Amino acid sequence: MYILAPSILSADFTRLGEEIAACEAAGADWIHVDVMDGHFVPNLTMGPFIVEACRRATRLPLDVHLMVERPERLIEAFARAGASRLTVHVEACADLNATLQAIAALGCQPGVTLNPATPIDRLAAAIPLVDLVLVMTVHPGYSGQAFMAETLPKVRQARQMLDAAPSSAWLEVDGGISAVNIRQVREAGATAFVAASAVFNHPEGAAAGVRALRAALEGKTPPAAN
Ligand code: DX5
Ligand code: ZN
C-alpha cells in the first residue's frame, strides 16, 4: 500500500474545504499540512488554527510537517487542533528523542525528517521511536520547486536503515514529486508521497491531480517491446 498525501500549501485557500474534499473523493490517503515559522525556513505559512479547520473538513489523517525551530513548544497546540501525525526536523530539535516521545504521549504518530544537506545517520537513533521517516527531496520552504534527483540515494539509505532495524515506519518523500518521477522514487523505497503543485496546480483540478499521481504510482508499467 502506498500513501498519497496532498500538501495544501498549493491549495486555493479561498476554497480550502472544497479542495480537501476533492482530494479525499479522488482517493488521497492523508492531508499534508506544511507549517513554517519564518525562522527554520524563510517562509511563514499556517498554524494550529488551519489544522483545526482541516480537521472539520475531512476524516483523513492530518500529516503535519513542522518546519519550525524548537517544535517541542508547539506540538501540544497542533495535537489539540487535530493533527494525526507530527513530523519534526532533526535540525530543529534540542532533544529529538524527548520531542518524539512527547508527540506519542499526546496521541499523535511521531515522524522525523531532515533537510537534503543533513546526513541520514543523524536520525538513526530515532528510528525505534518513529512511525514515519521523511526524506526531503527539495530544500524546505516553498512548493513548486524541482525534485532534487541527488536525494534518491538518501531515500535508498533510509529504506535500508528501516529494513535493517527492522521498522515498519512509513518512508515519506516531499518536494517536487510528480507523475513523472513518483515511480522512480517508489522504486528507491518510498512508501508515502507528498505533493502540492502536482495536485493543486493540475490543469483539471485537484481530483485529477490525485488520480494522475495514483496512476503513475501504481499503474501497470507498459509491457516491454519485443
Ligand atoms: C516544502 C514542503 C512541501 C511542499 C511540496 O517545503 O514541505 O510539502 O509543499 O510542494 P511540491 O509538491 O509543489 O514540491
Ligand atoms: Zn511538507
GROMACS .gro file of C-alpha atoms and ligand atoms in nm:
model
  241
    1MET     CA    1   0.000   0.000   0.000
    2TYR     CA    2   0.125   0.346  -0.090
    3ILE     CA    3   0.014   0.668   0.072
    4LEU     CA    4  -0.065   0.980  -0.131
    5ALA     CA    5  -0.063   1.294   0.081
    6PRO     CA    6  -0.163   1.616  -0.098
    7SER     CA    7   0.003   1.921   0.062
    8ILE     CA    8  -0.245   2.204   0.097
    9LEU     CA    9   0.038   2.456   0.059
   10SER     CA   10  -0.064   2.492  -0.309
   11ALA     CA   11  -0.441   2.476  -0.248
   12ASP     CA   12  -0.675   2.767  -0.315
   13PHE     CA   13  -0.728   2.888   0.041
   14THR     CA   14  -1.050   3.067  -0.050
   15ARG     CA   15  -1.190   2.717  -0.115
   16LEU     CA   16  -0.986   2.505   0.126
   17GLY     CA   17  -1.271   2.277   0.233
   18GLU     CA   18  -1.367   2.202  -0.128
   19GLU     CA   19  -1.006   2.140  -0.227
   20ILE     CA   20  -0.961   1.890   0.058
   21ALA     CA   21  -1.293   1.723  -0.023
   22ALA     CA   22  -1.188   1.682  -0.386
   23CYS     CA   23  -0.863   1.514  -0.276
   24GLU     CA   24  -1.049   1.282  -0.041
   25ALA     CA   25  -1.307   1.184  -0.305
   26ALA     CA   26  -1.026   1.111  -0.554
   27GLY     CA   27  -0.860   0.870  -0.314
   28ALA     CA   28  -0.599   1.072  -0.124
   29ASP     CA   29  -0.488   0.894   0.194
   30TRP     CA   30  -0.363   1.176   0.417
   31ILE     CA   31  -0.371   1.555   0.402
   32HIS     CA   32  -0.024   1.709   0.445
   33VAL     CA   33  -0.002   2.044   0.626
   34ASP     CA   34   0.322   2.244   0.593
   35VAL     CA   35   0.388   2.457   0.898
   36MET     CA   36   0.666   2.716   0.852
   37ASP     CA   37   0.779   2.969   1.110
   38GLY     CA   38   0.986   3.223   0.914
   39HIS     CA   39   1.297   3.114   1.108
   40PHE     CA   40   1.373   2.748   1.039
   41VAL     CA   41   1.270   2.823   0.683
   42PRO     CA   42   1.226   3.171   0.531
   43ASN     CA   43   0.859   3.127   0.457
   44LEU     CA   44   0.569   3.172   0.701
   45THR     CA   45   0.257   2.964   0.650
   46MET     CA   46  -0.003   2.814   0.881
   47GLY     CA   47  -0.061   2.730   1.245
   48PRO     CA   48  -0.295   2.520   1.461
   49PHE     CA   49  -0.595   2.725   1.350
   50ILE     CA   50  -0.567   2.590   0.994
   51VAL     CA   51  -0.516   2.236   1.122
   52GLU     CA   52  -0.836   2.274   1.321
   53ALA     CA   53  -1.020   2.389   1.006
   54CYS     CA   54  -0.880   2.091   0.810
   55ARG     CA   55  -0.993   1.861   1.091
   56ARG     CA   56  -1.351   1.981   1.036
   57ALA     CA   57  -1.320   1.943   0.656
   58THR     CA   58  -1.210   1.579   0.633
   59ARG     CA   59  -1.187   1.247   0.809
   60LEU     CA   60  -0.848   1.175   0.653
   61PRO     CA   61  -0.543   1.170   0.880
   62LEU     CA   62  -0.371   1.509   0.901
   63ASP     CA   63   0.002   1.471   0.836
   64VAL     CA   64   0.155   1.784   0.989
   65HIS     CA   65   0.511   1.873   0.885
   66LEU     CA   66   0.664   2.115   1.134
   67MET     CA   67   0.933   2.329   0.969
   68VAL     CA   68   0.981   2.530   1.286
   69GLU     CA   69   1.257   2.594   1.538
   70ARG     CA   70   1.208   2.415   1.870
   71PRO     CA   71   0.890   2.231   1.767
   72GLU     CA   72   0.852   2.099   2.123
   73ARG     CA   73   0.693   2.435   2.211
   74LEU     CA   74   0.411   2.381   1.961
   75ILE     CA   75   0.331   2.012   1.949
   76GLU     CA   76   0.060   2.026   2.211
   77ALA     CA   77  -0.126   2.300   2.024
   78PHE     CA   78  -0.112   2.101   1.700
   79ALA     CA   79  -0.222   1.782   1.874
   80ARG     CA   80  -0.519   1.963   2.027
   81ALA     CA   81  -0.607   2.109   1.685
   82GLY     CA   82  -0.647   1.757   1.548
   83ALA     CA   83  -0.313   1.658   1.395
   84SER     CA   84  -0.284   1.283   1.343
   85ARG     CA   85   0.088   1.283   1.271
   86LEU     CA   86   0.353   1.532   1.374
   87THR     CA   87   0.686   1.527   1.193
   88VAL     CA   88   0.980   1.729   1.325
   89HIS     CA   89   1.319   1.817   1.176
   90VAL     CA   90   1.634   1.675   1.337
   91GLU     CA   91   1.800   2.014   1.276
   92ALA     CA   92   1.533   2.198   1.478
   93CYS     CA   93   1.507   1.990   1.796
   94ALA     CA   94   1.715   2.045   2.112
   95ASP     CA   95   1.629   1.690   2.227
   96LEU     CA   96   1.493   1.489   1.935
   97ASN     CA   97   1.405   1.173   2.124
   98ALA     CA   98   1.225   1.362   2.402
   99THR     CA   99   1.025   1.552   2.139
  100LEU     CA  100   0.924   1.230   1.963
  101GLN     CA  101   0.820   1.074   2.293
  102ALA     CA  102   0.616   1.383   2.378
  103ILE     CA  103   0.437   1.360   2.040
  104ALA     CA  104   0.343   0.997   2.109
  105ALA     CA  105   0.227   1.086   2.461
  106LEU     CA  106  -0.010   1.342   2.305
  107GLY     CA  107  -0.169   1.064   2.098
  108CYS     CA  108  -0.011   1.153   1.761
  109GLN     CA  109   0.212   0.943   1.537
  110PRO     CA  110   0.569   1.073   1.561
  111GLY     CA  111   0.772   1.137   1.249
  112VAL     CA  112   1.124   1.260   1.187
  113THR     CA  113   1.272   1.440   0.889
  114LEU     CA  114   1.590   1.606   0.768
  115ASN     CA  115   1.700   1.860   0.510
  116PRO     CA  116   1.872   1.750   0.188
  117ALA     CA  117   2.212   1.859   0.325
  118THR     CA  118   2.178   1.664   0.652
  119PRO     CA  119   2.325   1.311   0.657
  120ILE     CA  120   2.078   1.029   0.712
  121ASP     CA  121   2.269   0.891   1.011
  122ARG     CA  122   2.152   1.193   1.213
  123LEU     CA  123   1.820   1.016   1.259
  124ALA     CA  124   1.941   0.661   1.316
  125ALA     CA  125   1.891   0.669   1.693
  126ALA     CA  126   1.533   0.790   1.650
  127ILE     CA  127   1.417   0.501   1.429
  128PRO     CA  128   1.269   0.294   1.715
  129LEU     CA  129   1.060   0.595   1.822
  130VAL     CA  130   0.901   0.690   1.490
  131ASP     CA  131   0.613   0.583   1.272
  132LEU     CA  132   0.742   0.783   0.976
  133VAL     CA  133   1.074   0.893   0.830
  134LEU     CA  134   1.050   1.181   0.581
  135VAL     CA  135   1.331   1.237   0.333
  136MET     CA  136   1.308   1.590   0.192
  137THR     CA  137   1.356   1.591  -0.184
  138VAL     CA  138   1.379   1.972  -0.203
  139HIS     CA  139   1.514   2.234   0.039
  140PRO     CA  140   1.207   2.301   0.255
  141GLY     CA  141   1.028   2.634   0.235
  142TYR     CA  142   0.822   2.650  -0.080
  143SER     CA  143   0.608   2.435  -0.303
  144GLY     CA  144   0.669   2.420  -0.676
  145GLN     CA  145   1.044   2.352  -0.660
  146ALA     CA  146   1.218   2.097  -0.884
  147PHE     CA  147   1.275   1.747  -0.745
  148MET     CA  148   1.641   1.701  -0.643
  149ALA     CA  149   1.744   1.371  -0.803
  150GLU     CA  150   2.057   1.370  -0.588
  151THR     CA  151   1.837   1.287  -0.287
  152LEU     CA  152   1.746   0.944  -0.432
  153PRO     CA  153   2.049   0.770  -0.275
  154LYS     CA  154   1.933   0.902   0.061
  155VAL     CA  155   1.587   0.751   0.006
  156ARG     CA  156   1.763   0.418  -0.060
  157GLN     CA  157   1.976   0.459   0.254
  158ALA     CA  158   1.666   0.533   0.461
  159ARG     CA  159   1.499   0.221   0.315
  160GLN     CA  160   1.798   0.010   0.417
  161MET     CA  161   1.803   0.165   0.762
  162LEU     CA  162   1.434   0.090   0.820
  163ASP     CA  163   1.460  -0.265   0.684
  164ALA     CA  164   1.768  -0.336   0.896
  165ALA     CA  165   1.611  -0.205   1.219
  166PRO     CA  166   1.361  -0.361   1.136
  167SER     CA  167   1.097  -0.088   1.132
  168SER     CA  168   0.762  -0.074   0.957
  169ALA     CA  169   0.762   0.307   0.963
  170TRP     CA  170   0.641   0.486   0.652
  171LEU     CA  171   0.918   0.623   0.432
  172GLU     CA  172   0.780   0.951   0.305
  173VAL     CA  173   0.920   1.185   0.039
  174ASP     CA  174   0.832   1.551   0.000
  175GLY     CA  175   0.926   1.804  -0.265
  176GLY     CA  176   0.893   1.810  -0.642
  177ILE     CA  177   0.705   1.480  -0.655
  178SER     CA  178   0.515   1.446  -0.984
  179ALA     CA  179   0.365   1.184  -1.213
  180VAL     CA  180   0.698   1.187  -1.397
  181ASN     CA  181   0.918   1.085  -1.103
  182ILE     CA  182   0.690   0.918  -0.847
  183ARG     CA  183   0.752   0.566  -0.975
  184GLN     CA  184   1.128   0.612  -0.961
  185VAL     CA  185   1.103   0.733  -0.601
  186ARG     CA  186   0.884   0.437  -0.511
  187GLU     CA  187   1.148   0.207  -0.658
  188ALA     CA  188   1.406   0.371  -0.429
  189GLY     CA  189   1.193   0.251  -0.137
  190ALA     CA  190   0.949   0.530  -0.053
  191THR     CA  191   0.600   0.432   0.064
  192ALA     CA  192   0.434   0.771   0.124
  193PHE     CA  193   0.435   1.060  -0.124
  194VAL     CA  194   0.362   1.426  -0.058
  195ALA     CA  195   0.269   1.653  -0.347
  196ALA     CA  196   0.145   2.011  -0.352
  197SER     CA  197   0.179   2.158  -0.700
  198ALA     CA  198   0.129   1.827  -0.884
  199VAL     CA  199  -0.211   1.800  -0.715
  200PHE     CA  200  -0.343   2.154  -0.680
  201ASN     CA  201  -0.191   2.304  -0.994
  202HIS     CA  202  -0.317   2.021  -1.216
  203PRO     CA  203  -0.498   2.188  -1.509
  204GLU     CA  204  -0.811   1.980  -1.443
  205GLY     CA  205  -0.811   2.037  -1.067
  206ALA     CA  206  -0.702   1.861  -0.752
  207ALA     CA  207  -0.902   1.541  -0.804
  208ALA     CA  208  -0.740   1.490  -1.144
  209GLY     CA  209  -0.403   1.562  -0.986
  210VAL     CA  210  -0.454   1.290  -0.724
  211ARG     CA  211  -0.570   1.041  -0.987
  212ALA     CA  212  -0.275   1.115  -1.214
  213LEU     CA  213  -0.028   1.056  -0.930
  214ARG     CA  214  -0.203   0.735  -0.826
  215ALA     CA  215  -0.196   0.603  -1.183
  216ALA     CA  216   0.173   0.685  -1.216
  217LEU     CA  217   0.249   0.530  -0.878
  218GLU     CA  218   0.052   0.210  -0.904
  219GLY     CA  219  -0.044   0.175  -1.267
  220LYS     CA  220   0.083  -0.119  -1.460
  221THR     CA  221   0.405  -0.046  -1.643
  222PRO     CA  222   0.364  -0.092  -2.017
  223PRO     CA  223   0.478  -0.435  -2.144
  224ALA     CA  224   0.832  -0.430  -2.273
  225ALA     CA  225   0.850  -0.422  -2.653
  226ASN     CA  226   0.987  -0.741  -2.806
  227DX5     C1  227   0.832   2.204   0.106
  227DX5     C2  228   0.711   2.145   0.174
  227DX5     C3  229   0.640   2.055   0.080
  227DX5     C4  230   0.581   2.128  -0.038
  227DX5     C5  231   0.577   2.037  -0.155
  227DX5     O1  232   0.895   2.288   0.193
  227DX5     O2  233   0.748   2.069   0.286
  227DX5     O3  234   0.541   1.975   0.145
  227DX5     O4  235   0.453   2.177  -0.012
  227DX5     O5  236   0.541   2.109  -0.268
  227DX5     P1  237   0.562   2.049  -0.415
  227DX5     O6  238   0.498   1.915  -0.420
  227DX5     O7  239   0.500   2.150  -0.504
  227DX5     O8  240   0.712   2.039  -0.432
  228ZN      ZN  241   0.597   1.913   0.368
   0.00000   0.00000   0.00000
